[in-house]
Coordinates of C-alpha atoms in Angstrom, one line a residue:
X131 CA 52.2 105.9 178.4
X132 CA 53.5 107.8 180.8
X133 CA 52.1 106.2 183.9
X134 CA 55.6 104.0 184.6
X135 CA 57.1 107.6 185.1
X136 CA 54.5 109.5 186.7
X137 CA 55.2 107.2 189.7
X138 CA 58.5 108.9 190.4
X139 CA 57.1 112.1 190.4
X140 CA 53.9 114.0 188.2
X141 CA 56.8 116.5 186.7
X142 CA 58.2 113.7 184.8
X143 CA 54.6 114.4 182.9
X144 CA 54.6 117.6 182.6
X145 CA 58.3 117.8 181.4
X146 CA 57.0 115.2 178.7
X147 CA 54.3 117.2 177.4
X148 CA 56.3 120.5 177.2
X149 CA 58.9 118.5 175.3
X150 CA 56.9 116.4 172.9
X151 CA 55.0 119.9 172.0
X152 CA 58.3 121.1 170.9
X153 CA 59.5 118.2 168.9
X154 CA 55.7 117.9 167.1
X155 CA 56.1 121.9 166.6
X156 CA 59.3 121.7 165.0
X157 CA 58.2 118.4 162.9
X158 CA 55.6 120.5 161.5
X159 CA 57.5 123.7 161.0
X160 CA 59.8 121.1 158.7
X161 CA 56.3 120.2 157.1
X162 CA 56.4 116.9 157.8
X163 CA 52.8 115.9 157.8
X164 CA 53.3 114.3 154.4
X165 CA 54.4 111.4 156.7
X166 CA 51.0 110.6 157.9
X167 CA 49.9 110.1 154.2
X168 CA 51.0 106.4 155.4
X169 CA 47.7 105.8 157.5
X170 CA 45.1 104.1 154.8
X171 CA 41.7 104.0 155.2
X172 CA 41.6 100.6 156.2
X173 CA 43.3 101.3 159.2
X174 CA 41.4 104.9 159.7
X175 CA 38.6 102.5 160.0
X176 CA 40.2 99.8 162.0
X177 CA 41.2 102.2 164.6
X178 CA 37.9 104.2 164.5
X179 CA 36.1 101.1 165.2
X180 CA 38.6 99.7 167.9
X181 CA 38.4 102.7 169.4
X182 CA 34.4 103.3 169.6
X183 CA 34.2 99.6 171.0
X184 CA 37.4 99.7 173.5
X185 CA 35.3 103.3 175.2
X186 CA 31.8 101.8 174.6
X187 CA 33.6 99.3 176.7
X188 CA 35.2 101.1 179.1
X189 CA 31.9 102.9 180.3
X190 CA 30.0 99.5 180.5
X191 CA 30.8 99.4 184.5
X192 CA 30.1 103.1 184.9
X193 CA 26.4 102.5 182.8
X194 CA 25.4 99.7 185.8
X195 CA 27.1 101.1 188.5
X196 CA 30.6 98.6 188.6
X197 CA 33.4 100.0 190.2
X198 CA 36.4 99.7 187.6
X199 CA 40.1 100.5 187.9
X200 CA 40.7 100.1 183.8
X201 CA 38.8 101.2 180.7
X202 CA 40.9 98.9 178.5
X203 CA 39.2 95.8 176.4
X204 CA 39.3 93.1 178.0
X205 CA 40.1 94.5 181.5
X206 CA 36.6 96.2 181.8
X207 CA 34.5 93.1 180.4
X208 CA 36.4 90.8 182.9
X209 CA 35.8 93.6 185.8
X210 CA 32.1 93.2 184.3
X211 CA 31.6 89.8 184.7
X212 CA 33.2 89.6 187.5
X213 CA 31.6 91.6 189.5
X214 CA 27.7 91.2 188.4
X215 CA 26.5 90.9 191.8
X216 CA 27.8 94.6 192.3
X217 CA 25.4 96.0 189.8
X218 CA 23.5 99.0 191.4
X219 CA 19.7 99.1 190.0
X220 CA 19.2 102.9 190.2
X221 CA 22.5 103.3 188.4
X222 CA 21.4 100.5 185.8
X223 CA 18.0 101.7 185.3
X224 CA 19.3 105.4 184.8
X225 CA 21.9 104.6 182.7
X226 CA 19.8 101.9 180.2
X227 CA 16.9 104.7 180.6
X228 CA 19.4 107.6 179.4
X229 CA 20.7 105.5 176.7
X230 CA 17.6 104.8 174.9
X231 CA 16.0 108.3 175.3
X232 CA 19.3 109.3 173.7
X233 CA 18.8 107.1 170.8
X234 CA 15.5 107.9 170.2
X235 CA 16.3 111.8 170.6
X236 CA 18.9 111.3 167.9
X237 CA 15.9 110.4 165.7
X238 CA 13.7 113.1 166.3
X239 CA 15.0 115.7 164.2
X240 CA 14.2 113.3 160.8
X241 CA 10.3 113.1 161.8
X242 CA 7.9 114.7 159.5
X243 CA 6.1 117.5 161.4
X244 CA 4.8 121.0 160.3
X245 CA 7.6 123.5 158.8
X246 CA 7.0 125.8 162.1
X247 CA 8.5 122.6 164.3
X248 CA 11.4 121.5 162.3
X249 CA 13.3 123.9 164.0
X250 CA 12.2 123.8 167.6
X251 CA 12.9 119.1 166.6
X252 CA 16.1 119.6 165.1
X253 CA 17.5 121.6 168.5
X254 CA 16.0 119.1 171.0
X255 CA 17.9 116.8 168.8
X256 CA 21.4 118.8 169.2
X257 CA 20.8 118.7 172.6
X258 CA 20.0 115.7 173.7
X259 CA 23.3 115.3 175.6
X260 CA 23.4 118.5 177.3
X261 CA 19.5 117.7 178.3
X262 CA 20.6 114.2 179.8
X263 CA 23.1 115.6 182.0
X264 CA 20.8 118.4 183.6
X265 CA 18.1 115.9 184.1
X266 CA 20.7 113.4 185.5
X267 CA 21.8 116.2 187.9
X268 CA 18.5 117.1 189.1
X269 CA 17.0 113.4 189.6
X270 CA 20.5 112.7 191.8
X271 CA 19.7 115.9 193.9
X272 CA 16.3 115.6 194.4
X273 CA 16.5 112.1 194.9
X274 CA 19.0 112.1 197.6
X275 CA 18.8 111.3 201.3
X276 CA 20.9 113.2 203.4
X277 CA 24.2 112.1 202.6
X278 CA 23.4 109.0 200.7
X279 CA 23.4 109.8 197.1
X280 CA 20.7 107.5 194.6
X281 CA 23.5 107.1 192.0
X282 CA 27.5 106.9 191.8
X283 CA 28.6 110.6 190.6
X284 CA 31.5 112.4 189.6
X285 CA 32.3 113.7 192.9
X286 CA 34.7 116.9 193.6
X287 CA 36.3 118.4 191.4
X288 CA 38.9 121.5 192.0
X289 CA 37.8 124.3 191.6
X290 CA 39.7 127.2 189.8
X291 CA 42.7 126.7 187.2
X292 CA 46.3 125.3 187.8
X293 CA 49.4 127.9 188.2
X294 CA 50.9 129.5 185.2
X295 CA 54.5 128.7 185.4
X296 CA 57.5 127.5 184.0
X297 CA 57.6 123.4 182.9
X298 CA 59.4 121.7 185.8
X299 CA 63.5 121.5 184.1
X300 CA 64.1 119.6 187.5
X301 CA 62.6 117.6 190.6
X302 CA 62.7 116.2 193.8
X303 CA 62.2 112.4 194.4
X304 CA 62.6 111.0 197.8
X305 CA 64.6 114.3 199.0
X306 CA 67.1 113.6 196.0
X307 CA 67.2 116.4 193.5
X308 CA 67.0 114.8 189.7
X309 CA 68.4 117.3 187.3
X310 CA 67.4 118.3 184.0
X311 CA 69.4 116.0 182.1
X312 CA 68.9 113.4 184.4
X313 CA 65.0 113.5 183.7
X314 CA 65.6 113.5 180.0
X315 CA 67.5 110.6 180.2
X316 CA 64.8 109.0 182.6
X317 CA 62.1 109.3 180.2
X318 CA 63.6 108.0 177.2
X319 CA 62.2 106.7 174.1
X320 CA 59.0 108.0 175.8
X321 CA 60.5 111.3 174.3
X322 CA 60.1 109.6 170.9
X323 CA 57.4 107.2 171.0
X324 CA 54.5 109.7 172.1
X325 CA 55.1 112.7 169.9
X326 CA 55.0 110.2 167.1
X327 CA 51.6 108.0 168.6
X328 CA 50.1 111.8 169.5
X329 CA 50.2 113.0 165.6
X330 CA 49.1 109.9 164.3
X331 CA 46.1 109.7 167.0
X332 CA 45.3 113.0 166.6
X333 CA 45.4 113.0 162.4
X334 CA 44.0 109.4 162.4
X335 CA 40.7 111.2 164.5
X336 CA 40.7 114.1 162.2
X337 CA 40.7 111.6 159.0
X338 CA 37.9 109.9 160.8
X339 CA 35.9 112.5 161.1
X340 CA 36.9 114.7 157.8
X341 CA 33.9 113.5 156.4
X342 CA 35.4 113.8 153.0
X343 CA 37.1 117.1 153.6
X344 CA 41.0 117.0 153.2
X345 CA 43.0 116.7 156.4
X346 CA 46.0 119.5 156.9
X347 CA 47.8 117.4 158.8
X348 CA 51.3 119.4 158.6
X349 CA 48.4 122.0 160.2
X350 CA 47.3 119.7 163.0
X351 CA 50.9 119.3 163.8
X352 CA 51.5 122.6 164.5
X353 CA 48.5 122.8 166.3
X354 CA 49.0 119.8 168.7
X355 CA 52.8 121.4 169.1
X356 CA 51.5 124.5 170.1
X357 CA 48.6 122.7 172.3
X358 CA 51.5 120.6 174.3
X359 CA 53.8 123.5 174.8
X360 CA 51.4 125.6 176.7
X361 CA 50.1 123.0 178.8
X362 CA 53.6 122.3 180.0
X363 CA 53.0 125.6 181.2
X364 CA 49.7 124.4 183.2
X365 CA 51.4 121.0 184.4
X366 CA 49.5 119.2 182.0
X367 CA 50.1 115.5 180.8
X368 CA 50.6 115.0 177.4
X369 CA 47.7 115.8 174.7
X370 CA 46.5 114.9 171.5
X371 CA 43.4 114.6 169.7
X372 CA 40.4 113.0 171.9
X373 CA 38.2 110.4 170.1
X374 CA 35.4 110.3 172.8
X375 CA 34.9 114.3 173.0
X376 CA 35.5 114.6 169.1
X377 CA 32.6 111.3 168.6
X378 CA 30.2 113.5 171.1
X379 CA 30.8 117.2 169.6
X380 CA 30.2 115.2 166.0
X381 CA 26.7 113.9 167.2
X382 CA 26.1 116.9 168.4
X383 CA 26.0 118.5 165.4
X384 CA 29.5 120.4 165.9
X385 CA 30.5 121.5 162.1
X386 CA 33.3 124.0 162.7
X387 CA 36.5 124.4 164.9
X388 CA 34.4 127.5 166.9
X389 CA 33.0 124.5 169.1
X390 CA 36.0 123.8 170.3
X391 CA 36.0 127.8 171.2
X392 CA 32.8 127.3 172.6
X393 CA 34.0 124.3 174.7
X394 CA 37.0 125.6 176.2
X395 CA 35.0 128.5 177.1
X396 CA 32.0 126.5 178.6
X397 CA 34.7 124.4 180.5
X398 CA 36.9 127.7 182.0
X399 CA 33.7 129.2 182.8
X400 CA 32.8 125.6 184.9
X401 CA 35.6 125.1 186.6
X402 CA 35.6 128.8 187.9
X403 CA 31.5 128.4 189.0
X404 CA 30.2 125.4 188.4
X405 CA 32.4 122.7 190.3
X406 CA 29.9 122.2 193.4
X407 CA 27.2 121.4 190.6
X408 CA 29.0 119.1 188.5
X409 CA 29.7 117.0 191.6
X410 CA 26.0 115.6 191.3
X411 CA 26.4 113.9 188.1
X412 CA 25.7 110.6 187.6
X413 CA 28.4 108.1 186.4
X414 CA 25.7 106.3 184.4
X415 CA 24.6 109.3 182.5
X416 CA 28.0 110.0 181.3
X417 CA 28.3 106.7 180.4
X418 CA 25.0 106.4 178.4
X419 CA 25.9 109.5 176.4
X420 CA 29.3 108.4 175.9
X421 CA 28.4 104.3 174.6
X422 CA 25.5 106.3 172.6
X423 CA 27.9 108.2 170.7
X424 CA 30.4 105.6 170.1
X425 CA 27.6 103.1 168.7
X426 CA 27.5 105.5 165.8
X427 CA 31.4 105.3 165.4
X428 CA 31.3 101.8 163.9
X429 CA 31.2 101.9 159.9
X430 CA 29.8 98.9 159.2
X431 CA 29.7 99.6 155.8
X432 CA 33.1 101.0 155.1
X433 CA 34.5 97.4 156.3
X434 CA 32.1 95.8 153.2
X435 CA 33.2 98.0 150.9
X436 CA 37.2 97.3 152.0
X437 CA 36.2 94.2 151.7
X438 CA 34.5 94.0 148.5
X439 CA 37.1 95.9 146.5
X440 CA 40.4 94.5 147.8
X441 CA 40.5 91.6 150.1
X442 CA 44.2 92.0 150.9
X443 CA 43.9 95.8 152.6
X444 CA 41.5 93.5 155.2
X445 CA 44.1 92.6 156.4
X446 CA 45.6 95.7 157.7
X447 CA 42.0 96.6 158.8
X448 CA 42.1 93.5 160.9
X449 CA 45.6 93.7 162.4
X450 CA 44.6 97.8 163.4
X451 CA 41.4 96.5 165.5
X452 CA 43.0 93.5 167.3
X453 CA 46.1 95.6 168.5
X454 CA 43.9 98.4 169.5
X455 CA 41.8 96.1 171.5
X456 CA 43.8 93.6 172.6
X457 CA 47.0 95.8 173.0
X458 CA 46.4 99.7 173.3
X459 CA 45.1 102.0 171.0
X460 CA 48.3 104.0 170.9
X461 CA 50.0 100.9 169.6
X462 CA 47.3 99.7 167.7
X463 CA 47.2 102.8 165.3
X464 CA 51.1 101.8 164.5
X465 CA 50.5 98.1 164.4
X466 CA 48.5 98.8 161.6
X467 CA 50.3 101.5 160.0
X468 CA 53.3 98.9 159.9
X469 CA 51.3 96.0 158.6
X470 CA 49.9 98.5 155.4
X471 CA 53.8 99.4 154.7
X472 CA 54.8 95.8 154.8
X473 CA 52.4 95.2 151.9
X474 CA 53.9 98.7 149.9
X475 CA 57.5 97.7 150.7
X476 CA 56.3 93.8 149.2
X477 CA 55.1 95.5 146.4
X478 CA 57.9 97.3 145.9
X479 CA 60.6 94.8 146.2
X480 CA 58.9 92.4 143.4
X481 CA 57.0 94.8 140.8
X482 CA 55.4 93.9 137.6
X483 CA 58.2 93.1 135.2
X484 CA 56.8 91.9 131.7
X485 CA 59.8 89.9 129.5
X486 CA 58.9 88.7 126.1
X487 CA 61.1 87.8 123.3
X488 CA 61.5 88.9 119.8
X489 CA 63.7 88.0 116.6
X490 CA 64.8 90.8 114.8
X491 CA 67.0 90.2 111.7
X492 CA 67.8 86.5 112.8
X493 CA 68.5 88.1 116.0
X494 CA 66.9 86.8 119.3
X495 CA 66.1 90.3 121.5
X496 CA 64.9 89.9 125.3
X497 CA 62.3 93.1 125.6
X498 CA 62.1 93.7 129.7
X499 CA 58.9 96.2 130.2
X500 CA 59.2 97.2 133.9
X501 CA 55.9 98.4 134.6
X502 CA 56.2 100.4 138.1
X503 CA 58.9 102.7 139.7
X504 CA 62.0 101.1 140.1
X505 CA 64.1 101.6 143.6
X506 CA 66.7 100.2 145.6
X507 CA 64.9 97.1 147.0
X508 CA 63.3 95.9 143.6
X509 CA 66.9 96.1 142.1
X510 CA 68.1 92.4 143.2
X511 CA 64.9 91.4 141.7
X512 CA 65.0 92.8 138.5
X513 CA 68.6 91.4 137.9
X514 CA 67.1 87.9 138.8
X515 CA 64.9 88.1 136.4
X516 CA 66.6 88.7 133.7
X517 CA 69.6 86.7 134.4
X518 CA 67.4 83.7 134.8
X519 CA 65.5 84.6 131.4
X520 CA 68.4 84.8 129.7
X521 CA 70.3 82.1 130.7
X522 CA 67.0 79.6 130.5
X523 CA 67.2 79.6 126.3
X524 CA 68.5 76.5 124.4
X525 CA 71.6 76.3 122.7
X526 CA 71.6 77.5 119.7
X527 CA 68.7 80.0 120.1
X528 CA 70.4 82.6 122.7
X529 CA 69.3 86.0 123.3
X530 CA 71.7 88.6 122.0
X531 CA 70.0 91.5 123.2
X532 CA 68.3 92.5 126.4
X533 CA 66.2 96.1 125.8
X534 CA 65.3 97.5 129.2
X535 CA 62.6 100.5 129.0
X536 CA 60.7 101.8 131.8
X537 CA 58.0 104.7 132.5
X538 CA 58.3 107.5 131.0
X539 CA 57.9 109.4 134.4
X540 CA 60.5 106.7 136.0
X541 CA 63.5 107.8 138.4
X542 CA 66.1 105.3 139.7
X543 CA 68.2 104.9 142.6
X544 CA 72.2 104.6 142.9
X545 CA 71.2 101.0 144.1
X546 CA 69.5 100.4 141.2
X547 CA 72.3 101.9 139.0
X548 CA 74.8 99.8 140.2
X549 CA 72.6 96.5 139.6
X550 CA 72.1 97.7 136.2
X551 CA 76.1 98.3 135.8
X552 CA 76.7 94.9 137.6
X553 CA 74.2 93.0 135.4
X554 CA 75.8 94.6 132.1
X555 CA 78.4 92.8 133.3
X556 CA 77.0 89.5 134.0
X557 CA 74.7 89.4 130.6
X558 CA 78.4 90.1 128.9
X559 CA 79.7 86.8 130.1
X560 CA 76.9 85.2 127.9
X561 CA 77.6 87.1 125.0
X562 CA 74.9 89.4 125.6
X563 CA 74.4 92.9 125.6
X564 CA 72.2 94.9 127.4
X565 CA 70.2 98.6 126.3
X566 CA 68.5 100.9 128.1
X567 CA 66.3 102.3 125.3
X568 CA 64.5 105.4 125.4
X569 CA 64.9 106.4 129.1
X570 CA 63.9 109.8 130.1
X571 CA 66.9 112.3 131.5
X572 CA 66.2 111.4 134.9
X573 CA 66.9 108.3 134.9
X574 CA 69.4 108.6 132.2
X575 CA 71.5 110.7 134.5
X576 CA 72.4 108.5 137.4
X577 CA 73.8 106.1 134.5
X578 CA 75.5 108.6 133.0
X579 CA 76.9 110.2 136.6
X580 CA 77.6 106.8 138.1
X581 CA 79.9 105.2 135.6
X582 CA 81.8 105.9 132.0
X583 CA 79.8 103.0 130.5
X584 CA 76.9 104.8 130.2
X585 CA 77.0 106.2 127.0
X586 CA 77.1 102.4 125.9
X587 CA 74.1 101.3 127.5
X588 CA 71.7 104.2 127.2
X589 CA 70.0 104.0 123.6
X590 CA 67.7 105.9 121.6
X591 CA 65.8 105.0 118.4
X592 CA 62.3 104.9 116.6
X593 CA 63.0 101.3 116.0
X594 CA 64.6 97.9 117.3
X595 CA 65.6 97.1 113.6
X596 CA 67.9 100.4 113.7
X597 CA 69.3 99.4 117.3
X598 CA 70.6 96.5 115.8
X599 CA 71.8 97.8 113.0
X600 CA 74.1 100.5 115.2
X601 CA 74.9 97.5 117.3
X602 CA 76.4 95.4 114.7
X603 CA 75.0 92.0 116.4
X604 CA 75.4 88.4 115.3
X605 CA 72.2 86.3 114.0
X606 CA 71.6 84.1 117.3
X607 CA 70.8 81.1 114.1
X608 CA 73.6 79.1 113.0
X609 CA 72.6 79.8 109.5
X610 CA 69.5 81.9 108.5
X611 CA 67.7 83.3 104.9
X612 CA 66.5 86.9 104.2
X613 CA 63.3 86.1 106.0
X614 CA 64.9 85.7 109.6
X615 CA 64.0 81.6 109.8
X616 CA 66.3 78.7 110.7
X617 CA 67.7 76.8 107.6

């Protein structure tokens, strides 16, 4: 995401991470983590899934030895079949080889052995990865020839740790100093769009792999603030949560946050004294441990059971793992966080509103039940309702009364307030009145604060029979006996 402005110059990056830490720090500081309550499961599993198969993917040319400038989707199956006749055996064999060892490691801890060799099974099992890469190291260095290497590696890597210093507040492009403000301006709704894509990446991987535990995520923000602030401070790019190292330390058997300790630890101590080693590691093994963790990543039958129970949250599942593959995962994520509010703000704008009718003393009543919380976009649609009820009775048999109730727990809206006023109004042209019976003091009190009238239209009673009573109505029957039936 920030590759269109890295092009100018890498502080552009740097500036970005240092910046989106501070707006995800002060976003959580505000404890706005409720916000991510929005991501469903259906699309915690649609991105999990896009997001094993799109890396699985993009290590497909590393596993047979492919050169590859993309990791995305389609890009790396169309490098794939494209180039076929570039397929390096040694790299293919090592990497298929690697991958099924790893598979069948990952089973050896369940085999039923003596007590005394549970232990020593269960740890080869942990393992496994950190096994494949020493073995992939050593076959690539005793197997080489001079200079010619048996198998693509990783190649150099720097050794040492970047400068500590101050994020760059300015830079130098083509000998033309670009201010501050002028950098700002630059990045733009990058400033915006990647704060928000990191937190939900980053909570969306922590919901994936909660495991049932409950997800802090006002906490992770804080965290991923922090995390971006000081590596402006190390010219890092911006961070967030990383599925593929989070989907390797789970099948490893990571259970706490004191792997991550131990990682960055393991890594520091690396890049001081291990650099000249790591340069001898094949692609392919990487790649076999990576595609081995990420087959496990696909819940095959967590997309049954979203199936099975509701058929309509498929859908978000479904829009979640074609935007992930077939767009980005960063998009993806709020492709389907959009398509799961467009079904709650459907909802919302149309809820269950029951109408029946009643005659009370020769009167003919209109009972409205409205079942769910009423706000400002269901408030057109509950006057519609009830306008077209009560204007749809014959001559003769019109409804006097309309009694609105609602839940107990209920709260309203000014929007909603204002309908209500307005379709007082409109019900009075018929010669109808309208009651809001029994509503709690919530509720009651934006009538009440919103307009005079509502001492008029808020009612409360044991009965219907004593409403109408107060009210003083007319039968709705041109004549009519004791018993309430048309003579």
């Amino acid at each position: 995401m920030v590759q269109s402005h890295v092009s100018g110059s890498p502080d552009y990056a740097v500036l970005c991470c240092f910046l989106s830490g501070c707006i995800i720090l002060c976003l959580g500081l505000l404890n706005l983590g409720v916000l991510v309550r929005f991501i469903s499961i259906p699309v915690t599993t649609g991105f999990t899934m896009a997001a094993a198969i799109t890396i699985a993917s993009g290590q497909i040319n590393n596993l047979f030895g492919i050169r590859s400038t993309s990791n995305e989707f389609i890009a790396s199956w169309y490098n794939f079949f494209t180039h076929l006749n570039e397929i390096r055996m040694n790299d293919a064999a090592l990497g298929i080889t690697t991958l099924i060892i790893l598979l069948m490691m990952r089973k050896v801890k369940d085999l039923k052995c003596r007590r005394r060799y549970k232990m020593f099974t269960k740890y080869i099992s942990l393992s496994r990865n950190a096994l494949a890469v020493l073995v992939g190291i050593l076959l690539c260095y005793l197997l080489r020839n001079d200079d010619i290497l048996p198998f693509k590696v990783s190649g150099e890597i720097s050794p040492g740790l970047p400068p500590f210093e101050w994020p760059p507040f300015s830079t130098t492009v083509n000998g033309t100093i670009i201010p501050f403000k002028a950098m700002v301006s630059n990045l733009g709704a990058s400033l915006i769009s990647i704060p928000l894509i990191s937190i939900l990446e980053s909570v969306a991987i922590a919901k994936a792999f909660s495991k049932g535990r409950l997800v802090d995520a006002t906490q992770e923000m804080i965290a991923l603030g922090v995390s971006n602030i000081m590596g402006g401070f190390v010219s890092s790019m911006p961070i967030t949560g990383s599925f593929t190292r989070t989907a390797i330390n789970n099948s490893s058997g990571v259970k706490t946050p004191l792997g991550g300790a131990v990682t960055g630890t393991l890594v520091l101590m690396a890049l001081a004294f291990l650099t000249k080693t790591f340069y001898y590691i094949p692609k392919a093994t990487l790649a076999a441990i990576i595609i081995g963790a990420m087959i496990f990543m696909v819940e095959y039958d967590r997309v049954a059971e979203i199936w099975r129970s509701k058929k309509i949250d498929f859908l978000p599942f479904l829009v979640t793992v074609l935007a992930c593959l077939f767009w980005s995962l960063e998009y993806g994520i709020v492709a389907g966080i959009l398509a799961n509010m467009t079904f709650i703000l459907y909802k919302s704008a149309g809820p269950i509103i029951i109408i029946s009718k009643e005659e009370i003393n020769c009167v003919q009543i209109g009972i409205v039940e409205v079942m769910e919380t009423l706000c400002y976009s269901s408030a057109e649609y509950l006057k519609y309702q009830v306008m077209h009820f009560t204007s749809s009775q014959a001559e003769g048999n019109e409804i006097k009364l309309i009694i609105l109730k609602i839940q107990d727990n209920s709260s309203i809206d000014s929007s909603v307030a204002l309908n209500i006023l307005s379709l007082e109004k409109d019900l009075s042209m018929l010669e109808c009145r309208l009651v809001c019976w029994n509503w709690n003091v919530c509720a009651a009190g934006v009538i009440y604060r919103l307009h005079s009238r509502g001492n008029q239209l808020l009612k409360y009673g044991k009965s219907y029979t004593e409403l109408i009573n107060d009210l003083k109505l007319s039968p709705s029957f041109i004549t009519c006996d004791n018993e309430g039936s048309l003579k």
